[in-house]
Each structure stands twice: as C-alpha cells, then as structure tokens.
mmCIF file of C-alpha atoms in Angstrom:
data_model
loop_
_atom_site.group_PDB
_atom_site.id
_atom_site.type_symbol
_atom_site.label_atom_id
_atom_site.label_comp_id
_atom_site.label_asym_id
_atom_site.label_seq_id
_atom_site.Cartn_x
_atom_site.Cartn_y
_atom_site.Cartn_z
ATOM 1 C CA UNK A 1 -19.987 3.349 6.704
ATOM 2 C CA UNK A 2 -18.402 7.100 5.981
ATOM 3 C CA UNK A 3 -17.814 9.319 8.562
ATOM 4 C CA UNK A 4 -16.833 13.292 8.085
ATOM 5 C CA UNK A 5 -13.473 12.978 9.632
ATOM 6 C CA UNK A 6 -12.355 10.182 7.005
ATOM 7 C CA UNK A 7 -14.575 11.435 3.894
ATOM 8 C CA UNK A 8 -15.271 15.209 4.328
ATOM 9 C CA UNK A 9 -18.379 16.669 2.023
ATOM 10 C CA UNK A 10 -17.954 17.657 -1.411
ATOM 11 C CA UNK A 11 -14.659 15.637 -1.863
ATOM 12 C CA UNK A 12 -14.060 14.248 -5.210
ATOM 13 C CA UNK A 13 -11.949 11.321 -4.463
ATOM 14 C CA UNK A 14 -9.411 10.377 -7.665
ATOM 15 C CA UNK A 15 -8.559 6.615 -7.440
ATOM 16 C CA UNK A 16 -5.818 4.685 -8.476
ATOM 17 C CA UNK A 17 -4.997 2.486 -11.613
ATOM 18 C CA UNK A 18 -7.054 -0.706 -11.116
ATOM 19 C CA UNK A 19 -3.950 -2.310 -12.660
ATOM 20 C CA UNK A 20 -2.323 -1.499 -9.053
ATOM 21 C CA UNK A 21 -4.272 -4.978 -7.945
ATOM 22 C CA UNK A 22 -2.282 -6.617 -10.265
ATOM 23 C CA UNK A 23 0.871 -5.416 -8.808
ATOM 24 C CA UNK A 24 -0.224 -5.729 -5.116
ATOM 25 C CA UNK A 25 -0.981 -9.616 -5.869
ATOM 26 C CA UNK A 26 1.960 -10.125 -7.427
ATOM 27 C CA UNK A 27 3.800 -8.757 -4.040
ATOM 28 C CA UNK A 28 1.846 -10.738 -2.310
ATOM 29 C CA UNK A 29 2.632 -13.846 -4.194
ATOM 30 C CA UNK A 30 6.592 -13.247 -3.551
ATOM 31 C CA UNK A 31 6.030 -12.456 0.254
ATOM 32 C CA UNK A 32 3.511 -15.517 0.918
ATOM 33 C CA UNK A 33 5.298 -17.966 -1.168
ATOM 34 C CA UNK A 34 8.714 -17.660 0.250
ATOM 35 C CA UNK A 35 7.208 -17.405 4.547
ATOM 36 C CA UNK A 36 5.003 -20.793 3.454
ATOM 37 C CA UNK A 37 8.364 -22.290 2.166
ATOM 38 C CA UNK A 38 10.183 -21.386 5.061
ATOM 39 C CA UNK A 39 7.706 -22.220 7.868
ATOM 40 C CA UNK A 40 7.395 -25.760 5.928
ATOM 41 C CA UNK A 41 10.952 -26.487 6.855
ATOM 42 C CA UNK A 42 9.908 -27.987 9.910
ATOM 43 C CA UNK A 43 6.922 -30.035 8.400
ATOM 44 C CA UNK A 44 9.791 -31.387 5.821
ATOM 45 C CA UNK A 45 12.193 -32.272 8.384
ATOM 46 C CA UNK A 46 9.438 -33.912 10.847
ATOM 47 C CA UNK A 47 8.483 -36.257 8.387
ATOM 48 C CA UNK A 48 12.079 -36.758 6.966
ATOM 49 C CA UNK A 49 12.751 -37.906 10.603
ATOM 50 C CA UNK A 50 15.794 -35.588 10.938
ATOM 51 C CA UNK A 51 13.550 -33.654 14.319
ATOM 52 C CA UNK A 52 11.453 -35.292 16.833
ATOM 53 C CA UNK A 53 10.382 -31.550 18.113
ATOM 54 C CA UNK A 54 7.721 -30.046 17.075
ATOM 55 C CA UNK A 55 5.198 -32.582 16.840
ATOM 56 C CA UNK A 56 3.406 -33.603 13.782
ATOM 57 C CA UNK A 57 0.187 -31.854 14.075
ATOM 58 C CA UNK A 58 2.065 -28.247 14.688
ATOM 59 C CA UNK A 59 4.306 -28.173 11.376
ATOM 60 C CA UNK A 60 1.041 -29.073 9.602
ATOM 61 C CA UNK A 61 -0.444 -25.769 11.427
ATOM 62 C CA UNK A 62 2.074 -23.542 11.002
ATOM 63 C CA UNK A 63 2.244 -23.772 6.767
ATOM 64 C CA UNK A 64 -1.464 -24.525 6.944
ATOM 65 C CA UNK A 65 -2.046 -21.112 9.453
ATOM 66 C CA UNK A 66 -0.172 -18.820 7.042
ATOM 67 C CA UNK A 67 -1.869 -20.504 3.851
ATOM 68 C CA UNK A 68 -5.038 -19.293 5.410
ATOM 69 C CA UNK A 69 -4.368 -15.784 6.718
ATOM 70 C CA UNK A 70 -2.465 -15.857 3.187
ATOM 71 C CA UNK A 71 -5.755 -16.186 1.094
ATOM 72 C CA UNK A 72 -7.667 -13.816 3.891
ATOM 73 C CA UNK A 73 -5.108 -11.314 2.431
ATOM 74 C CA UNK A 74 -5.550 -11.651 -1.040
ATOM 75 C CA UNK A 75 -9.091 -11.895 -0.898
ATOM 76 C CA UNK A 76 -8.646 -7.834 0.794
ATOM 77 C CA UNK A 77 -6.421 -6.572 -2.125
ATOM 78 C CA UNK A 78 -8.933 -5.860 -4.488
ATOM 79 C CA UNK A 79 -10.702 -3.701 -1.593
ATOM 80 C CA UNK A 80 -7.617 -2.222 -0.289
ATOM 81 C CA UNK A 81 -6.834 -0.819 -3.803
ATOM 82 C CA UNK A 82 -9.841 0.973 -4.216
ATOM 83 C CA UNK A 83 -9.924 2.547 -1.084
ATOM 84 C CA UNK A 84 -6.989 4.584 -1.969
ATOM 85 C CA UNK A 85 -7.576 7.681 -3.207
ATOM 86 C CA UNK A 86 -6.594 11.472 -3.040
ATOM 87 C CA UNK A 87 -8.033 15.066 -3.855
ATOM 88 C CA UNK A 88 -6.211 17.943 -4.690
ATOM 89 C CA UNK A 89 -7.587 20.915 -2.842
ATOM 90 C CA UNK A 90 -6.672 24.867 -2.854
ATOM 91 C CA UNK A 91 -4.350 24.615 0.585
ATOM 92 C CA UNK A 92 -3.605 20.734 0.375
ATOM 93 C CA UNK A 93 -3.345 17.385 -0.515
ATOM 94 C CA UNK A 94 -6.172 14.740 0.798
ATOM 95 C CA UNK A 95 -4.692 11.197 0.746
ATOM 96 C CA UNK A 96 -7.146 8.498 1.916
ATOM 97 C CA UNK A 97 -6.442 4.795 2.547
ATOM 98 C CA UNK A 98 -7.411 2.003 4.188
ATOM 99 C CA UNK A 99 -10.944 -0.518 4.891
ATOM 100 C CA UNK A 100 -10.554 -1.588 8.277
ATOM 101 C CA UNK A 101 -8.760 1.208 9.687
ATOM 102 C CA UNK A 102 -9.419 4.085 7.512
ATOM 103 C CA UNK A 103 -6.942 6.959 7.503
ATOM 104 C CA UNK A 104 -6.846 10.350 5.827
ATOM 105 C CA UNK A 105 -4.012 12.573 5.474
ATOM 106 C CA UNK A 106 -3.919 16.015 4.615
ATOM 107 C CA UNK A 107 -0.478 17.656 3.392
ATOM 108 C CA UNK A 108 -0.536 21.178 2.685
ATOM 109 C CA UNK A 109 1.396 22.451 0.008
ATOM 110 C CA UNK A 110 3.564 25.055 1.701
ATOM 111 C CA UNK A 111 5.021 21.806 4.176
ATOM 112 C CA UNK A 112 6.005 19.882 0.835
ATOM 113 C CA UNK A 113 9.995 19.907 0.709
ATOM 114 C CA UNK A 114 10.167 17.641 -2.776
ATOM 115 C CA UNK A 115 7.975 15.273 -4.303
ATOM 116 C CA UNK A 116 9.204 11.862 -5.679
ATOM 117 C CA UNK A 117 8.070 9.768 -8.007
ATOM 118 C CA UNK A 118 9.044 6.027 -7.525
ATOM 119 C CA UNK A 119 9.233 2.436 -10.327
ATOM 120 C CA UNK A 120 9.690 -0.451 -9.209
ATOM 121 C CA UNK A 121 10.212 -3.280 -11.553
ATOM 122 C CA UNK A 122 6.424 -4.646 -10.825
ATOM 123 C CA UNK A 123 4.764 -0.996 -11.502
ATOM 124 C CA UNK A 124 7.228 -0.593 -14.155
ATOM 125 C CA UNK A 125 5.584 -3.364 -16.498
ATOM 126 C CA UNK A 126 2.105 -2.002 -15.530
ATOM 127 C CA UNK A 127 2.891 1.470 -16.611
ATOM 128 C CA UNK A 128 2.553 2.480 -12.902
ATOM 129 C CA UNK A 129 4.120 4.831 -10.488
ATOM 130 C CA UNK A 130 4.081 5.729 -6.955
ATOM 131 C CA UNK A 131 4.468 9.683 -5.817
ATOM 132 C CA UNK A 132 5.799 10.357 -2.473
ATOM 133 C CA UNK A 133 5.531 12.992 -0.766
ATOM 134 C CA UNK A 134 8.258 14.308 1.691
ATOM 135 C CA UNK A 135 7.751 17.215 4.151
ATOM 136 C CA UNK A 136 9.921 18.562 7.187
ATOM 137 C CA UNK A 137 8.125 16.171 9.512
ATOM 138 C CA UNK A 138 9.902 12.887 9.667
ATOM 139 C CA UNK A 139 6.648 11.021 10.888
ATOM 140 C CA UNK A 140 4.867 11.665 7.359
ATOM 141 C CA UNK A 141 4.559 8.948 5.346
ATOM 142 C CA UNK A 142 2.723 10.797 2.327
ATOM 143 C CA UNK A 143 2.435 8.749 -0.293
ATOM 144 C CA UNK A 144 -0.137 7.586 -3.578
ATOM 145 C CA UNK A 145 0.859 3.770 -5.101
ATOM 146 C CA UNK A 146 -0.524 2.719 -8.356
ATOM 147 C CA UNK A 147 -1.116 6.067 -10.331
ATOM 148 C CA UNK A 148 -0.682 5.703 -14.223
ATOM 149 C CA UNK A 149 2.749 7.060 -14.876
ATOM 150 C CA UNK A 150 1.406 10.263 -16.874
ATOM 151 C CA UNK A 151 -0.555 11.024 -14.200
ATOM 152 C CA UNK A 152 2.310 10.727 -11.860
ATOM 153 C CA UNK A 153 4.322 12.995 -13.737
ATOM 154 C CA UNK A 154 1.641 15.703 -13.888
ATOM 155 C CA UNK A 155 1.043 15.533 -10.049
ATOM 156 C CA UNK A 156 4.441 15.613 -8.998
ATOM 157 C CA UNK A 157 4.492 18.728 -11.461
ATOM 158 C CA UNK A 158 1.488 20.114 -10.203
ATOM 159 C CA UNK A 159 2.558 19.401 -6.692
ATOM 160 C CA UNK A 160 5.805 20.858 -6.910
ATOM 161 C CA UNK A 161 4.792 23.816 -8.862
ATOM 162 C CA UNK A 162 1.947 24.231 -5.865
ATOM 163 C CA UNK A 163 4.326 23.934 -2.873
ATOM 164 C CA UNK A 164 6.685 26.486 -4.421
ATOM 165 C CA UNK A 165 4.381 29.164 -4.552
ATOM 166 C CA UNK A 166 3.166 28.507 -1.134
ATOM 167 C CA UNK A 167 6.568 28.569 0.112
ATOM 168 C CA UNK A 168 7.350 31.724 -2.048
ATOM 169 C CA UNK A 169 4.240 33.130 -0.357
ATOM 170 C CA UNK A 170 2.690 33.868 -3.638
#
C-alpha cells in the first residue's frame, strides 16, 4: 500500500546494490550467532548441573525464542533492502526506507554541511559504500547503505557540489 506522504507522484526512486542483501545477512549472521551463543549459556550450564535456576524448559526458550525471531529477521532482509531508495530532486534529497514503518526523508541541499562516504570491511568486499549525510541538525540521521562505490563517489560529488551552490546562494 503507497501513500503520498511516503511515495510522492512522479518520483523516480534509485535503489540500492542488490549485493547490499548480501552484506546485511552477513551482519546478521555475526549479531544472531554470538546473542544465541550467549543466551545458551544457561541451557549449557542447566544441563551440566553447575545451576538449578532457571528451569529446564526456560533455557530451551530463551536460545530457541531468539532462533526464531532470528530467522523472522532474515526472512525481512531481502525486503528491507529494496525498500531503500532515494531521488535526487532540484531543492533536495528524498531518502526512503523501511516496510513496516515506512519513512521518508527529505534533506535539502542548502542544510548539507559535508557528505561522507563510509567502507566497512563487509561493503568493502562487495564493492559497496554507504553516503551519509550530515546537516546542522543533530537529530538527522541522513544516510543511503549499499550504493555501488562509483556511484557513491558521484553522489557525494554531486551532493557536495549541490549544497555549495545553495549555500553560496547561486
């Protein structure tokens, strides 16, 4: 279901690198692996007879729980990916993200103060890039994961170029 305040008419959404699912599973793997490790700790140590408390059946849950929000999560990714996307307009930038709680952000180019591009080791291997964008307001968290790193180059060119003139009130 689209709405107008989340997809406004005559938007041409760009999308990220479909490689970006790649990297998101991989964080995911590192995050789920070490919580089910740790919350199986108890389980280990119940059956080891070092604790009497908790009881049998909630150690199983707690691993078992996280197992299945775990796979609930991974199942999303795919989804989540290619609901990010973002449009460069005359005034601004349109980011959009988000499937259960959609969200659409709109930075104009005269608020931009830099723009960043960021590697981790993950994107890195992929040939990805995240561009961040930073404005005067502390509270915006502007940012585009899992763009090709050419094309993260050119926006943060484009974007730069863009905000200076704005700024320069050209």
């Amino acid at each position: 279901m689209h709405t107008e305040a989340i997809d406004p008419p005559g938007i041409d959404w760009q999308r990220v690198s479909p490689k970006f699912v790649t990297a998101r599973v991989v964080q995911w793997a590192l995050g789920n692996l070490m919580a089910v490790v740790l919350l199986s700790l108890p389980l280990m140590f119940v059956l080891l007879g070092w604790w009497k408390w908790p009881p049998l059946w909630l150690a199983i849950a707690l691993p078992a729980v996280t197992v299945v929000a775990a796979l609930w999560r991974l199942a999303l990714i795919p989804r989540q990916v290619r609901a990010i996307g973002y449009a460069e307009r005359d005034d601004d930038l349109l980011i959009r993200t988000g499937i259960f709680f959609q969200r659409t952000m709109a930075v104009p180019y005269g608020r931009m103060q830099y723009v960043d591009v960021a590697v981790g080791p993950v994107e890195r291997s992929l040939g990805l890039c995240t561009v961040k964008l930073h404005t005067a307001s502390p509270g915006t968290n502007a940012h585009i994961p899992g763009l090709p790193a050419e094309e993260g180059a050119r926006l943060r060119e484009q974007l730069a170029a863009r905000g200076e003139a704005r700024l320069a009130g050209l």
